[in-house]
XYZ file of N, CA, C and O in Angstrom:
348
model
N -1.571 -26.396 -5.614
C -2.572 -26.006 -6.608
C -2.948 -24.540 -6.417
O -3.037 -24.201 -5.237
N -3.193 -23.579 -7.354
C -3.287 -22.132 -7.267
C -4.932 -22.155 -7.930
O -5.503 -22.831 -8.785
N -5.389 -20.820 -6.858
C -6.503 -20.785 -7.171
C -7.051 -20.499 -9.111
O -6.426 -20.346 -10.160
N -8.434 -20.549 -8.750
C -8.627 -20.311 -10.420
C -8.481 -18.570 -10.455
O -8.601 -17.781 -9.518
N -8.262 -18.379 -11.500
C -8.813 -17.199 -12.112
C -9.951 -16.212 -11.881
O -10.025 -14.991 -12.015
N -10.707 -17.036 -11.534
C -12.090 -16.444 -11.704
C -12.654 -16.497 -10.795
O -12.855 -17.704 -10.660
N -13.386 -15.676 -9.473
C -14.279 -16.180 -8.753
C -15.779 -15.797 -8.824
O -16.079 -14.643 -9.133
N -16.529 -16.523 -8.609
C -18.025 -16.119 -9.245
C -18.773 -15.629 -7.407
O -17.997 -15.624 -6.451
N -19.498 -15.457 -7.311
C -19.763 -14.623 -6.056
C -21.930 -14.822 -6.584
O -22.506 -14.113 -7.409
N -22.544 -15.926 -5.792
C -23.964 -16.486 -6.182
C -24.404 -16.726 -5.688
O -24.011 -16.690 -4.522
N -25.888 -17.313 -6.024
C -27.025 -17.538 -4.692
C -27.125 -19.012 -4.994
O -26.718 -19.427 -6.079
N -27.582 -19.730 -4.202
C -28.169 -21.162 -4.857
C -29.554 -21.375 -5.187
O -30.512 -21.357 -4.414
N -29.544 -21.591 -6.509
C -30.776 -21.897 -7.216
C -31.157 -20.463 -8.073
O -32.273 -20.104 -8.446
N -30.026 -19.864 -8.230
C -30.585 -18.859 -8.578
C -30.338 -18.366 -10.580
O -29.311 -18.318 -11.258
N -31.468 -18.151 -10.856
C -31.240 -18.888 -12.654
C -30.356 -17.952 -13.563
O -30.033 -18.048 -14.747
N -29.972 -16.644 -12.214
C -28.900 -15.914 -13.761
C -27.710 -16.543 -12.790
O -26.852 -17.205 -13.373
N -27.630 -16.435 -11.811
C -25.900 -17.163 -11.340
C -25.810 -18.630 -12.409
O -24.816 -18.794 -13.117
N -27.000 -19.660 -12.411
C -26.941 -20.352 -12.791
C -26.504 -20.151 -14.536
O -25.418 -20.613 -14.884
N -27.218 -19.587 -15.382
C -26.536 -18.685 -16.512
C -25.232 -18.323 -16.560
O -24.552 -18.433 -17.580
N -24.861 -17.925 -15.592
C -23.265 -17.494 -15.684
C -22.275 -18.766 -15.763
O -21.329 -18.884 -16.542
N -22.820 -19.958 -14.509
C -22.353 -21.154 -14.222
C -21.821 -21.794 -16.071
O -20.732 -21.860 -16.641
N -23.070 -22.109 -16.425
C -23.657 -22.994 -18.139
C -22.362 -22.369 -18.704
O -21.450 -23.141 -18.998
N -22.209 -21.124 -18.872
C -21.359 -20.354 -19.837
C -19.785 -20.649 -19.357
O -19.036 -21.024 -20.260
N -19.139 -20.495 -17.841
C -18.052 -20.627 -17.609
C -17.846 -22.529 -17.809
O -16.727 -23.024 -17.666
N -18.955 -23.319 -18.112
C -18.413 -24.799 -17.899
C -17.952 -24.827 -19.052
O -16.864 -25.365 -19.258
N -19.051 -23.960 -20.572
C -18.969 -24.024 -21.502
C -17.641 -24.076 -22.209
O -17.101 -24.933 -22.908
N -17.256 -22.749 -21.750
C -15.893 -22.566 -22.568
C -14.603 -22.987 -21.449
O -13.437 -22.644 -21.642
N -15.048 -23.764 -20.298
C -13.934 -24.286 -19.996
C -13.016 -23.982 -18.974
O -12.018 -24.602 -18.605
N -13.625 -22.690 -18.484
C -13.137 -22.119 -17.613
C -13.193 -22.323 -15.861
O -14.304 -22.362 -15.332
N -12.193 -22.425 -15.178
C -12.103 -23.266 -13.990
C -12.606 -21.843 -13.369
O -12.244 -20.801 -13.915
N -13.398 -21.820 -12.287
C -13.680 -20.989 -11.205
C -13.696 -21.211 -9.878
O -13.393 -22.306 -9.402
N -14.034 -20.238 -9.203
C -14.187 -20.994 -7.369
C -16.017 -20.084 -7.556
O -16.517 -19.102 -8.103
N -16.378 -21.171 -6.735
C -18.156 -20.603 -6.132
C -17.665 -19.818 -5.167
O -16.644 -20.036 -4.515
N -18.496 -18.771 -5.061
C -18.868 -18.255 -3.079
C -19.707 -17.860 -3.159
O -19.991 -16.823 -3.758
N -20.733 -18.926 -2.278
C -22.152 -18.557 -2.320
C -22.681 -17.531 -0.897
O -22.502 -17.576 0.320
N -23.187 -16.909 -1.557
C -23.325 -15.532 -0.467
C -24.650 -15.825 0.212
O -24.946 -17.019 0.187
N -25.658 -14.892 0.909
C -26.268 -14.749 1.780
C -27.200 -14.656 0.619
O -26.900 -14.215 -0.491
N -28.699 -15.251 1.097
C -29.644 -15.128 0.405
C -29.975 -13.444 0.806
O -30.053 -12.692 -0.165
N -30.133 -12.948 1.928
C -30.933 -11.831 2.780
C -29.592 -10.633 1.564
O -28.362 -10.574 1.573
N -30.714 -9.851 0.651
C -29.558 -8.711 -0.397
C -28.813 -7.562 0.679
O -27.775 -6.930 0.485
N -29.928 -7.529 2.138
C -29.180 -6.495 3.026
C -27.460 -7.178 3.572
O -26.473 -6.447 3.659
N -27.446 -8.278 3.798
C -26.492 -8.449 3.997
C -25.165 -9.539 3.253
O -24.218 -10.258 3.571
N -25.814 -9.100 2.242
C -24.390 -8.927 0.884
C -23.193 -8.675 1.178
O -22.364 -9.023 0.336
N -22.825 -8.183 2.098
C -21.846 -7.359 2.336
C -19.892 -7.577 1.633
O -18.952 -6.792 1.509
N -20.151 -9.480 1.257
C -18.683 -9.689 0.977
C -18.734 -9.298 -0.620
O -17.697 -8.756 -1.002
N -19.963 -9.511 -1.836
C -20.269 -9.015 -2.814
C -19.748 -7.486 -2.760
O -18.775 -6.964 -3.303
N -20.834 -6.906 -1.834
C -20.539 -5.042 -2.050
C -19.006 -5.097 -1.565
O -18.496 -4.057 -1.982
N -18.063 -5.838 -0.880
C -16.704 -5.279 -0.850
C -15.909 -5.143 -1.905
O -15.131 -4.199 -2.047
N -16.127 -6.507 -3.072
C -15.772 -6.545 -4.155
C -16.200 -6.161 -5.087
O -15.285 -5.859 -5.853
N -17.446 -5.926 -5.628
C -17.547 -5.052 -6.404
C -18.904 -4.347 -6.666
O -19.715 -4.434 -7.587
N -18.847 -3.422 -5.219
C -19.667 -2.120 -5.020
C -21.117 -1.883 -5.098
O -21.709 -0.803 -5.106
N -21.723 -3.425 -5.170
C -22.927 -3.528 -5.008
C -23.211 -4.600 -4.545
O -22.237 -5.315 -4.311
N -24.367 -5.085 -4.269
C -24.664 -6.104 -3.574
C -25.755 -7.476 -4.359
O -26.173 -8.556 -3.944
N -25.860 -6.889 -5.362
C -26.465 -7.970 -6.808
C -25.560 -9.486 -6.971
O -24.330 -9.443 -6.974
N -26.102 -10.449 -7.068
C -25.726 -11.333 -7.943
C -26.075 -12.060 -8.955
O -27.270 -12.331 -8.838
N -25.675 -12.464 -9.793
C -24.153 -12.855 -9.689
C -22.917 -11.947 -10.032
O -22.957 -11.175 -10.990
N -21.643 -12.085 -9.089
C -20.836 -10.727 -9.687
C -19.527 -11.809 -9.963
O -19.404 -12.763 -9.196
N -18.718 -11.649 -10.907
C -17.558 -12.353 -10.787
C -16.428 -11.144 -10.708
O -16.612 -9.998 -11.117
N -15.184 -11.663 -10.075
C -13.816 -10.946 -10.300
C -12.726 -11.950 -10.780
O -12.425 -13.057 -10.334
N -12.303 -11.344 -11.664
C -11.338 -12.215 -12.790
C -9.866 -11.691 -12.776
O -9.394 -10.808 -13.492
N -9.183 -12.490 -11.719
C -7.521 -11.627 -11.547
C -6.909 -11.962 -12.279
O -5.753 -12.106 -11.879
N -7.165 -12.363 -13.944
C -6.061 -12.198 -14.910
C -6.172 -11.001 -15.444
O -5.240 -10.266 -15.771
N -7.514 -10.756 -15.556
C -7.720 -9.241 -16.114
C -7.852 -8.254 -15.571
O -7.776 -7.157 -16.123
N -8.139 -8.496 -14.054
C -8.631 -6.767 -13.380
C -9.625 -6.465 -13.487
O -9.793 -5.255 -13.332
N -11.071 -7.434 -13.853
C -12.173 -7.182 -14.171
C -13.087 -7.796 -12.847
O -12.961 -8.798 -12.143
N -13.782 -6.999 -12.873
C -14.963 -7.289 -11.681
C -16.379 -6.732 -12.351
O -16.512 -5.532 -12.593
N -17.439 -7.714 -12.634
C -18.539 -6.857 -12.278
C -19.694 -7.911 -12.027
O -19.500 -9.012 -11.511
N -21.059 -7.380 -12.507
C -21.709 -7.820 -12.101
C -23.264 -8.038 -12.940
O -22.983 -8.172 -14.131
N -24.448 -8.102 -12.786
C -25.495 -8.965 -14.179
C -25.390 -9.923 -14.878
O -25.023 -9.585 -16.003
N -25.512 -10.823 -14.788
C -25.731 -12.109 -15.847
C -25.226 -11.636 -17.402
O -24.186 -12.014 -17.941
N -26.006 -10.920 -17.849
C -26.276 -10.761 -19.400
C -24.440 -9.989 -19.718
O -23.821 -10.402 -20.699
N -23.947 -9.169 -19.010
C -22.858 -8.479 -19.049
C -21.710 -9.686 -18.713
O -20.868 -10.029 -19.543
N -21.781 -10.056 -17.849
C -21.114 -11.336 -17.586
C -20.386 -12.261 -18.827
O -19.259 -12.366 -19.311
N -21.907 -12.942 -19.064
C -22.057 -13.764 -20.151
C -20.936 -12.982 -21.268
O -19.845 -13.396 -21.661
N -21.747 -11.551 -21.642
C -21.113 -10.694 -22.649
C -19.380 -11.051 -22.652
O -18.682 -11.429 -23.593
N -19.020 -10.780 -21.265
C -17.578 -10.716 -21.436
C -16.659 -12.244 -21.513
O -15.724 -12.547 -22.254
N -17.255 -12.925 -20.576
C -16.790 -13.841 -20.636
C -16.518 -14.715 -22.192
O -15.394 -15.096 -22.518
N -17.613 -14.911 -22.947
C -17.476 -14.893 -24.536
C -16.565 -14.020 -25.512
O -15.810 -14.418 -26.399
N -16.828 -12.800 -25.126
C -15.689 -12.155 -25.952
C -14.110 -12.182 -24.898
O -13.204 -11.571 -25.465
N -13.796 -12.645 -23.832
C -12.667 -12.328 -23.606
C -12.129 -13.758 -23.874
O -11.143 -13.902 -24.596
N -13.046 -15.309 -23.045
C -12.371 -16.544 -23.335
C -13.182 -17.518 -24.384
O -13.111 -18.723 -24.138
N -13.745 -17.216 -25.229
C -14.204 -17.763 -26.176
C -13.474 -17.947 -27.419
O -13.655 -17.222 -28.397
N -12.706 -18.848 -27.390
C -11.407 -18.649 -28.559
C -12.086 -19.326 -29.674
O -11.539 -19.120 -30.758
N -13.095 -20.055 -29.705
C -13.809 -20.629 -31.417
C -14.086 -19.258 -31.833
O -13.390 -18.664 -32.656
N -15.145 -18.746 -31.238
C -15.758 -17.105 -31.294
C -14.885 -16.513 -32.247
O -15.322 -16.120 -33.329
N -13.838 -16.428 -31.974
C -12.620 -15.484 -32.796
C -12.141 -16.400 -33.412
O -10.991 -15.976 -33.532
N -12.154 -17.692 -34.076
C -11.290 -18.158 -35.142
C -12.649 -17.961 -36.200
O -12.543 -18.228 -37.397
């Protein structure tokens, strides 16, 4: 079995990771969790991947995309795998 696509990088209980979660079940999309460190100083596997230490951040190796905010997230994830969206 090969990993998913997508890995999401989150806190637990936390209501924009959780936001991001709603949206990737939505449209279907398989991911892996890695739930990081509550303490933001030591973020550190977040800031390796993508350059800050905020979550939620996802990196998506079909596309080469990494980032990070809920609301931007959401943004892309809809316009890149939202295929009703575009019919």
């Amino acid at each position: 079995m090969t990993d998913p696509q997508i890995t999401l990088y989150r806190l637990q209980a936390c209501p924009y990771c959780e936001r991001v979660v709603r949206t990737l079940d939505r449209l279907g999309i398989e991911y892996r969790s890695r739930y990081v460190e509550p303490m933001h100083s030591e973020r550190n596997v977040v800031k390796r991947v993508s350059g800050a230490r905020s979550v939620p951040a996802i990196v998506d190796r079909e596309t080469g995309v990494t980032m990070s905010e809920s609301a931007n997230i959401v943004e892309y994830l809809e316009g890149t795998y939202d295929v009703e969206a575009g019919a």
